[in-house]
Coordinates of N, CA and C in Angstrom, one line a residue:
M1 N 15.4 -20.9 1.4 CA 14.5 -20.3 0.5 C 15.1 -19.0 -0.1
D2 N 14.9 -18.8 -1.4 CA 15.4 -17.7 -2.1 C 14.3 -16.6 -2.2
K3 N 14.7 -15.4 -1.9 CA 13.8 -14.3 -2.1 C 13.7 -13.9 -3.6
Q4 N 12.5 -13.5 -4.0 CA 12.3 -13.1 -5.4 C 11.8 -11.7 -5.4
A5 N 12.4 -10.9 -6.3 CA 11.8 -9.5 -6.5 C 10.5 -9.6 -7.3
I6 N 9.6 -8.8 -6.9 CA 8.3 -8.7 -7.6 C 8.2 -7.3 -8.2
S7 N 7.8 -7.3 -9.5 CA 7.8 -6.1 -10.2 C 6.6 -6.1 -11.2
T8 N 5.9 -5.0 -11.3 CA 4.8 -4.8 -12.2 C 4.7 -3.4 -12.8
T9 N 4.3 -3.2 -14.0 CA 4.1 -1.9 -14.5 C 2.7 -1.3 -14.1
S10 N 1.9 -2.1 -13.5 CA 0.6 -1.7 -13.0 C 0.6 -0.9 -11.7
A11 N 1.8 -0.7 -11.2 CA 2.1 0.1 -10.0 C 3.3 1.0 -10.3
P12 N 3.4 2.1 -9.6 CA 4.5 3.0 -9.8 C 5.9 2.2 -9.6
G13 N 6.8 2.5 -10.4 CA 8.1 1.9 -10.3 C 8.9 2.4 -9.1
A14 N 9.8 1.6 -8.6 CA 10.6 2.0 -7.5 C 11.4 3.2 -7.8
I15 N 11.5 4.1 -6.8 CA 12.3 5.4 -7.0 C 13.6 5.3 -6.3
G16 N 14.1 4.1 -6.0 CA 15.3 4.0 -5.3 C 15.8 2.5 -5.4
P17 N 16.8 2.2 -4.6 CA 17.3 0.8 -4.7 C 16.5 -0.2 -3.8
Y18 N 15.2 -0.4 -4.3 CA 14.4 -1.4 -3.6 C 13.4 -2.0 -4.6
S19 N 12.8 -3.1 -4.2 CA 11.8 -3.8 -5.1 C 10.4 -3.3 -4.7
Q20 N 9.5 -3.4 -5.7 CA 8.1 -3.1 -5.4 C 7.5 -4.1 -4.4
G21 N 8.1 -5.3 -4.4 CA 7.7 -6.3 -3.5 C 8.7 -7.4 -3.5
V22 N 8.7 -8.3 -2.5 CA 9.6 -9.4 -2.4 C 8.8 -10.6 -2.0
G23 N 9.0 -11.7 -2.7 CA 8.4 -13.0 -2.3 C 9.4 -13.8 -1.6
L24 N 9.0 -14.5 -0.6 CA 9.9 -15.4 0.2 C 9.0 -16.6 0.6
G25 N 9.2 -17.7 0.0 CA 8.3 -18.9 0.2 C 6.9 -18.5 -0.1
D26 N 6.0 -18.7 0.9 CA 4.6 -18.4 0.7 C 4.2 -17.0 1.1
L27 N 5.2 -16.2 1.4 CA 4.9 -14.8 1.9 C 5.3 -13.8 0.8
V28 N 4.5 -12.7 0.9 CA 4.8 -11.5 0.0 C 4.8 -10.3 0.8
F29 N 5.9 -9.5 0.7 CA 6.1 -8.3 1.4 C 6.1 -7.1 0.3
T30 N 5.2 -6.2 0.4 CA 5.2 -5.1 -0.5 C 6.0 -3.9 0.1
S31 N 6.6 -3.1 -0.8 CA 7.2 -1.8 -0.3 C 6.0 -0.9 -0.1
G32 N 6.2 0.2 0.6 CA 5.1 1.1 0.8 C 4.7 1.7 -0.6
Q33 N 3.4 1.7 -0.8 CA 2.8 2.3 -2.0 C 2.1 3.6 -1.7
L34 N 2.5 4.6 -2.5 CA 1.9 5.9 -2.4 C 0.7 6.0 -3.3
G35 N 0.0 7.1 -3.2 CA -1.2 7.3 -4.1 C -0.9 7.8 -5.5
L36 N 0.2 7.3 -6.1 CA 0.6 7.8 -7.4 C -0.1 6.9 -8.4
V37 N -0.6 7.6 -9.5 CA -1.2 6.9 -10.6 C -0.1 6.4 -11.5
P38 N 0.0 5.1 -11.8 CA 1.2 4.6 -12.5 C 1.3 5.2 -13.9
E39 N 0.2 5.4 -14.6 CA 0.2 5.9 -15.9 C 0.7 7.4 -16.1
T40 N 0.6 8.2 -15.0 CA 1.0 9.6 -15.1 C 2.1 9.9 -14.2
G41 N 2.3 9.1 -13.1 CA 3.3 9.4 -12.1 C 2.9 10.6 -11.2
Q42 N 1.7 11.0 -11.3 CA 1.1 12.1 -10.5 C 0.3 11.5 -9.3
F43 N 0.2 12.3 -8.2 CA -0.7 11.9 -7.2 C -2.2 12.0 -7.5
A44 N -3.0 11.1 -7.0 CA -4.4 11.2 -7.1 C -4.7 12.5 -6.2
E45 N -5.9 13.1 -6.4 CA -6.2 14.3 -5.7 C -6.9 14.1 -4.4
G46 N -6.2 14.4 -3.3 CA -6.8 14.3 -1.9 C -6.5 13.0 -1.2
V47 N -6.7 13.0 0.1 CA -6.3 11.9 0.9 C -7.1 10.6 0.6
Q48 N -8.4 10.8 0.3 CA -9.2 9.6 0.0 C -8.8 9.0 -1.3
A49 N -8.6 9.8 -2.3 CA -8.2 9.3 -3.6 C -6.8 8.7 -3.6
Q50 N -5.9 9.3 -2.8 CA -4.5 8.8 -2.6 C -4.6 7.4 -1.9
T51 N -5.5 7.3 -0.9 CA -5.6 6.0 -0.2 C -6.1 4.9 -1.2
A52 N -7.1 5.2 -2.0 CA -7.6 4.3 -2.9 C -6.6 3.9 -3.9
Q53 N -5.8 4.8 -4.4 CA -4.8 4.6 -5.4 C -3.6 3.8 -4.8
A54 N -3.3 4.1 -3.6 CA -2.2 3.3 -2.9 C -2.6 1.9 -2.8
L55 N -3.9 1.6 -2.4 CA -4.4 0.3 -2.3 C -4.5 -0.4 -3.6
R56 N -4.8 0.3 -4.7 CA -4.8 -0.3 -6.0 C -3.4 -0.7 -6.4
N57 N -2.4 0.1 -6.0 CA -1.0 -0.2 -6.3 C -0.6 -1.4 -5.5
V58 N -1.0 -1.5 -4.3 CA -0.7 -2.7 -3.4 C -1.2 -3.9 -4.1
K59 N -2.5 -3.8 -4.5 CA -3.2 -4.9 -5.2 C -2.4 -5.4 -6.4
A60 N -1.9 -4.4 -7.2 CA -1.2 -4.8 -8.4 C 0.1 -5.5 -8.1
V61 N 0.8 -5.1 -7.1 CA 2.0 -5.8 -6.7 C 1.7 -7.2 -6.2
L62 N 0.7 -7.3 -5.4 CA 0.3 -8.6 -4.8 C -0.1 -9.6 -6.0
E63 N -0.9 -9.1 -6.9 CA -1.3 -9.9 -8.0 C -0.1 -10.3 -8.9
A64 N 0.9 -9.5 -9.0 CA 2.1 -9.9 -9.8 C 2.8 -11.0 -9.0
A65 N 2.6 -11.1 -7.7 CA 3.2 -12.2 -6.9 C 2.4 -13.4 -6.8
G66 N 1.2 -13.4 -7.4 CA 0.3 -14.5 -7.3 C -0.5 -14.5 -6.0
S67 N -0.8 -13.3 -5.4 CA -1.5 -13.2 -4.2 C -2.7 -12.2 -4.5
G68 N -3.2 -11.6 -3.4 CA -4.3 -10.6 -3.6 C -4.7 -10.0 -2.3
L69 N -5.5 -9.0 -2.3 CA -5.9 -8.3 -1.1 C -6.6 -9.2 -0.1
D70 N -7.2 -10.3 -0.6 CA -7.9 -11.2 0.3 C -6.9 -12.1 1.1
K71 N -5.7 -12.0 0.8 CA -4.7 -12.8 1.4 C -3.7 -12.0 2.3
V72 N -4.1 -10.7 2.5 CA -3.2 -9.8 3.3 C -3.5 -10.1 4.8
V73 N -2.3 -10.3 5.5 CA -2.4 -10.6 6.9 C -2.1 -9.4 7.8
K74 N -1.3 -8.5 7.3 CA -0.8 -7.3 8.1 C -0.6 -6.1 7.1
T75 N -1.1 -5.0 7.6 CA -0.9 -3.7 6.9 C -0.2 -2.7 7.8
T76 N 0.5 -1.8 7.2 CA 1.0 -0.6 7.9 C 0.6 0.6 7.1
V77 N -0.1 1.5 7.7 CA -0.5 2.7 7.0 C 0.2 3.9 7.6
F78 N 0.9 4.7 6.8 CA 1.7 5.8 7.2 C 0.9 7.1 6.7
L79 N 0.6 7.9 7.7 CA -0.2 9.1 7.4 C 0.6 10.4 7.6
K80 N 0.4 11.3 6.7 CA 1.0 12.6 6.9 C 0.4 13.4 8.0
D81 N -0.9 13.2 8.2 CA -1.7 13.8 9.2 C -2.7 12.9 9.8
M82 N -2.6 12.5 11.1 CA -3.5 11.6 11.7 C -5.0 12.1 11.7
N83 N -5.2 13.4 11.5 CA -6.5 13.9 11.4 C -7.2 13.4 10.2
D84 N -6.5 12.8 9.2 CA -7.1 12.2 8.0 C -7.5 10.7 8.3
F85 N -7.3 10.2 9.5 CA -7.5 8.8 9.8 C -8.9 8.3 9.4
A86 N -9.9 9.1 9.8 CA -11.3 8.6 9.5 C -11.5 8.5 8.0
Q87 N -11.0 9.5 7.2 CA -11.2 9.4 5.8 C -10.4 8.2 5.2
V88 N -9.2 8.0 5.6 CA -8.4 6.9 5.2 C -9.1 5.6 5.5
N89 N -9.6 5.5 6.8 CA -10.2 4.3 7.3 C -11.5 3.9 6.4
E90 N -12.2 4.9 6.0 CA -13.4 4.7 5.2 C -13.1 4.0 3.9
V91 N -12.1 4.6 3.2 CA -11.6 4.0 2.0 C -11.0 2.6 2.2
Y92 N -10.1 2.5 3.2 CA -9.4 1.3 3.5 C -10.4 0.1 3.7
G93 N -11.5 0.4 4.4 CA -12.5 -0.6 4.7 C -13.2 -1.1 3.5
S94 N -13.2 -0.3 2.4 CA -13.9 -0.8 1.2 C -13.0 -1.7 0.4
F95 N -11.8 -1.9 0.7 CA -10.9 -2.8 0.0 C -10.7 -4.1 0.7
F96 N -11.1 -4.2 2.0 CA -10.9 -5.5 2.7 C -12.2 -6.0 3.3
A97 N -12.2 -7.3 3.5 CA -13.4 -8.0 4.1 C -12.9 -8.7 5.3
E98 N -13.9 -9.1 6.1 CA -13.6 -9.8 7.4 C -13.1 -11.2 7.0
P99 N -12.2 -11.8 7.7 CA -11.5 -11.2 8.8 C -10.4 -10.2 8.3
Y100 N -10.5 -9.0 8.8 CA -9.6 -7.9 8.4 C -8.2 -8.2 8.7
P101 N -7.2 -7.7 8.0 CA -5.8 -7.9 8.3 C -5.5 -7.1 9.6
A102 N -4.5 -7.6 10.3 CA -3.9 -6.8 11.4 C -3.4 -5.5 10.8
R103 N -3.4 -4.4 11.6 CA -3.0 -3.1 11.0 C -2.3 -2.2 12.1
S104 N -1.4 -1.5 11.6 CA -0.8 -0.4 12.4 C -1.0 0.9 11.5
A105 N -1.2 2.0 12.2 CA -1.4 3.3 11.5 C -0.6 4.3 12.3
V106 N 0.3 5.0 11.6 CA 1.1 6.0 12.3 C 1.2 7.3 11.5
E107 N 1.3 8.4 12.2 CA 1.6 9.7 11.6 C 3.1 9.8 11.5
V108 N 3.5 10.3 10.3 CA 4.9 10.5 10.1 C 5.2 12.0 9.7
A109 N 6.4 12.4 9.9 CA 6.8 13.8 9.6 C 6.7 14.1 8.1
R110 N 7.0 13.1 7.3 CA 7.0 13.4 5.8 C 7.0 12.1 5.1
L111 N 6.3 12.0 3.9 CA 6.4 10.9 3.1 C 7.1 11.2 1.8
P112 N 7.6 10.2 1.1 CA 8.2 10.4 -0.2 C 7.3 11.3 -1.1
K113 N 8.0 12.2 -1.8 CA 7.3 13.0 -2.8 C 6.1 13.9 -2.2
D114 N 6.2 14.0 -0.8 CA 5.2 14.7 -0.1 C 3.7 14.1 -0.2
G115 N 3.7 12.8 -0.3 CA 2.4 12.1 -0.3 C 1.6 12.3 1.0
L116 N 0.4 12.0 0.9 CA -0.5 12.1 2.1 C -0.6 10.8 2.8
V117 N -0.5 9.6 2.1 CA -0.6 8.3 2.7 C 0.3 7.3 2.0
E118 N 0.8 6.4 2.7 CA 1.6 5.3 2.1 C 1.2 4.0 2.9
I119 N 1.0 2.9 2.1 CA 0.6 1.7 2.7 C 1.5 0.5 2.2
E120 N 1.9 -0.3 3.2 CA 2.6 -1.5 2.9 C 1.9 -2.7 3.5
V121 N 2.1 -3.9 2.9 CA 1.4 -5.1 3.4 C 2.3 -6.3 3.4
I122 N 1.9 -7.3 4.2 CA 2.4 -8.6 4.2 C 1.2 -9.5 3.9
A123 N 1.4 -10.4 2.9 CA 0.4 -11.3 2.5 C 0.9 -12.7 2.3
V124 N 0.0 -13.7 2.2 CA 0.4 -15.0 1.8 C 0.0 -15.2 0.3
K125 N 0.6 -16.2 -0.3 CA 0.3 -16.5 -1.7 C -0.9 -17.5 -1.7

Protein backbone atom coordinates (compact mmCIF):
# COMPACT_ATOMS: atom_id res chain seq x y z
CA MET A 1 0.00 0.00 0.00
CA ASP A 2 1.20 3.47 -0.82
CA LYS A 3 0.66 6.30 1.58
CA GLN A 4 -0.89 9.47 0.20
CA ALA A 5 -0.45 13.01 1.46
CA ILE A 6 -3.71 14.77 2.25
CA SER A 7 -3.89 18.52 1.83
CA THR A 8 -6.62 21.14 1.94
CA THR A 9 -6.79 24.92 2.05
CA SER A 10 -9.77 24.57 4.41
CA ALA A 11 -7.35 23.88 7.29
CA PRO A 12 -4.14 25.68 8.23
CA GLY A 13 -1.17 24.65 6.11
CA ALA A 14 1.67 22.64 7.55
CA ILE A 15 4.31 24.77 9.29
CA GLY A 16 7.05 22.20 8.86
CA PRO A 17 8.06 19.07 6.97
CA TYR A 18 4.83 17.12 7.50
CA SER A 19 1.47 16.55 5.83
CA GLN A 20 -1.88 17.77 7.14
CA GLY A 21 -2.90 14.15 6.89
CA VAL A 22 -1.84 10.84 5.43
CA GLY A 23 -4.03 8.17 3.88
CA LEU A 24 -2.96 4.54 3.91
CA GLY A 25 -5.45 2.05 2.52
CA ASP A 26 -8.74 2.68 4.31
CA LEU A 27 -7.10 4.63 7.15
CA VAL A 28 -6.62 8.37 7.55
CA PHE A 29 -4.17 9.86 10.05
CA THR A 30 -4.34 13.60 10.67
CA SER A 31 -1.53 15.73 11.98
CA GLY A 32 -2.33 17.62 15.15
CA GLN A 33 -4.65 20.50 14.38
CA LEU A 34 -4.49 23.71 16.38
CA GLY A 35 -7.28 26.21 16.84
CA LEU A 36 -5.97 28.39 14.01
CA VAL A 37 -8.48 29.99 11.65
CA PRO A 38 -7.29 29.05 8.13
CA GLU A 39 -8.34 32.36 6.57
CA THR A 40 -6.42 34.53 9.04
CA GLY A 41 -3.74 32.26 10.49
CA GLN A 42 -4.73 33.57 13.92
CA PHE A 43 -5.95 31.60 16.91
CA ALA A 44 -9.61 31.56 17.82
CA GLU A 45 -10.14 33.36 21.14
CA GLY A 46 -10.12 31.12 24.23
CA VAL A 47 -9.86 27.40 24.84
CA GLN A 48 -13.44 26.54 23.81
CA ALA A 49 -13.16 28.46 20.54
CA GLN A 50 -9.74 26.93 19.85
CA THR A 51 -11.16 23.45 20.49
CA ALA A 52 -14.03 24.03 18.08
CA GLN A 53 -11.68 25.44 15.44
CA ALA A 54 -9.22 22.57 15.87
CA LEU A 55 -12.06 20.11 15.31
CA ARG A 56 -13.29 22.04 12.26
CA ASN A 57 -9.72 21.82 10.92
CA VAL A 58 -9.63 18.07 11.61
CA LYS A 59 -12.97 17.74 9.82
CA ALA A 60 -11.63 19.60 6.77
CA VAL A 61 -8.59 17.30 6.52
CA LEU A 62 -10.77 14.22 6.91
CA GLU A 63 -13.18 15.42 4.24
CA ALA A 64 -10.27 16.07 1.87
CA ALA A 65 -9.39 12.38 2.38
CA GLY A 66 -12.93 11.15 1.74
CA SER A 67 -13.71 10.57 5.41
CA GLY A 68 -15.48 12.50 8.17
CA LEU A 69 -15.84 12.96 11.91
CA ASP A 70 -18.38 10.12 12.01
CA LYS A 71 -15.60 7.75 10.92
CA VAL A 72 -13.06 8.72 13.60
CA VAL A 73 -11.94 5.76 15.68
CA LYS A 74 -9.24 7.38 17.87
CA THR A 75 -8.42 10.90 18.97
CA THR A 76 -5.57 12.38 20.94
CA VAL A 77 -6.13 15.73 22.64
CA PHE A 78 -3.13 17.74 23.79
CA LEU A 79 -3.91 20.43 26.38
CA LYS A 80 -1.73 23.27 27.56
CA ASP A 81 -3.59 23.12 30.89
CA MET A 82 -5.50 20.07 32.13
CA ASN A 83 -7.69 22.48 34.12
CA ASP A 84 -9.31 23.27 30.74
CA PHE A 85 -10.40 19.64 30.29
CA ALA A 86 -14.08 20.20 31.19
CA GLN A 87 -14.40 23.10 28.75
CA VAL A 88 -12.64 21.16 25.99
CA ASN A 89 -14.75 18.08 26.71
CA GLU A 90 -17.98 20.09 26.41
CA VAL A 91 -17.05 21.34 22.93
CA TYR A 92 -15.53 17.99 21.89
CA GLY A 93 -18.77 16.20 22.77
CA SER A 94 -20.74 18.43 20.41
CA PHE A 95 -18.67 17.23 17.42
CA PHE A 96 -19.02 13.47 17.97
CA ALA A 97 -21.92 11.05 18.41
CA GLU A 98 -22.09 7.60 19.94
CA PRO A 99 -20.28 5.35 19.62
CA TYR A 100 -17.63 7.90 20.54
CA PRO A 101 -14.06 7.46 19.34
CA ALA A 102 -11.45 6.11 21.73
CA ARG A 103 -9.53 9.06 23.17
CA SER A 104 -6.43 10.05 25.05
CA ALA A 105 -6.03 13.49 26.62
CA VAL A 106 -2.73 14.73 27.96
CA GLU A 107 -1.32 17.97 29.33
CA VAL A 108 1.82 19.11 27.57
CA ALA A 109 4.44 21.70 28.46
CA ARG A 110 3.91 23.71 25.30
CA LEU A 111 2.09 23.53 21.98
CA PRO A 112 3.16 24.99 18.63
CA LYS A 113 2.62 28.75 18.40
CA ASP A 114 1.57 28.61 22.08
CA GLY A 115 -1.84 27.14 21.29
CA LEU A 116 -4.16 26.00 24.06
CA VAL A 117 -5.28 22.73 22.47
CA GLU A 118 -4.20 20.45 19.62
CA ILE A 119 -6.16 17.46 18.34
CA GLU A 120 -5.14 14.59 16.05
CA VAL A 121 -7.26 11.69 14.88
CA ILE A 122 -7.25 8.33 13.16
CA ALA A 123 -10.26 7.57 10.98
CA VAL A 124 -11.44 5.14 8.34
CA LYS A 125 -12.59 6.13 4.87
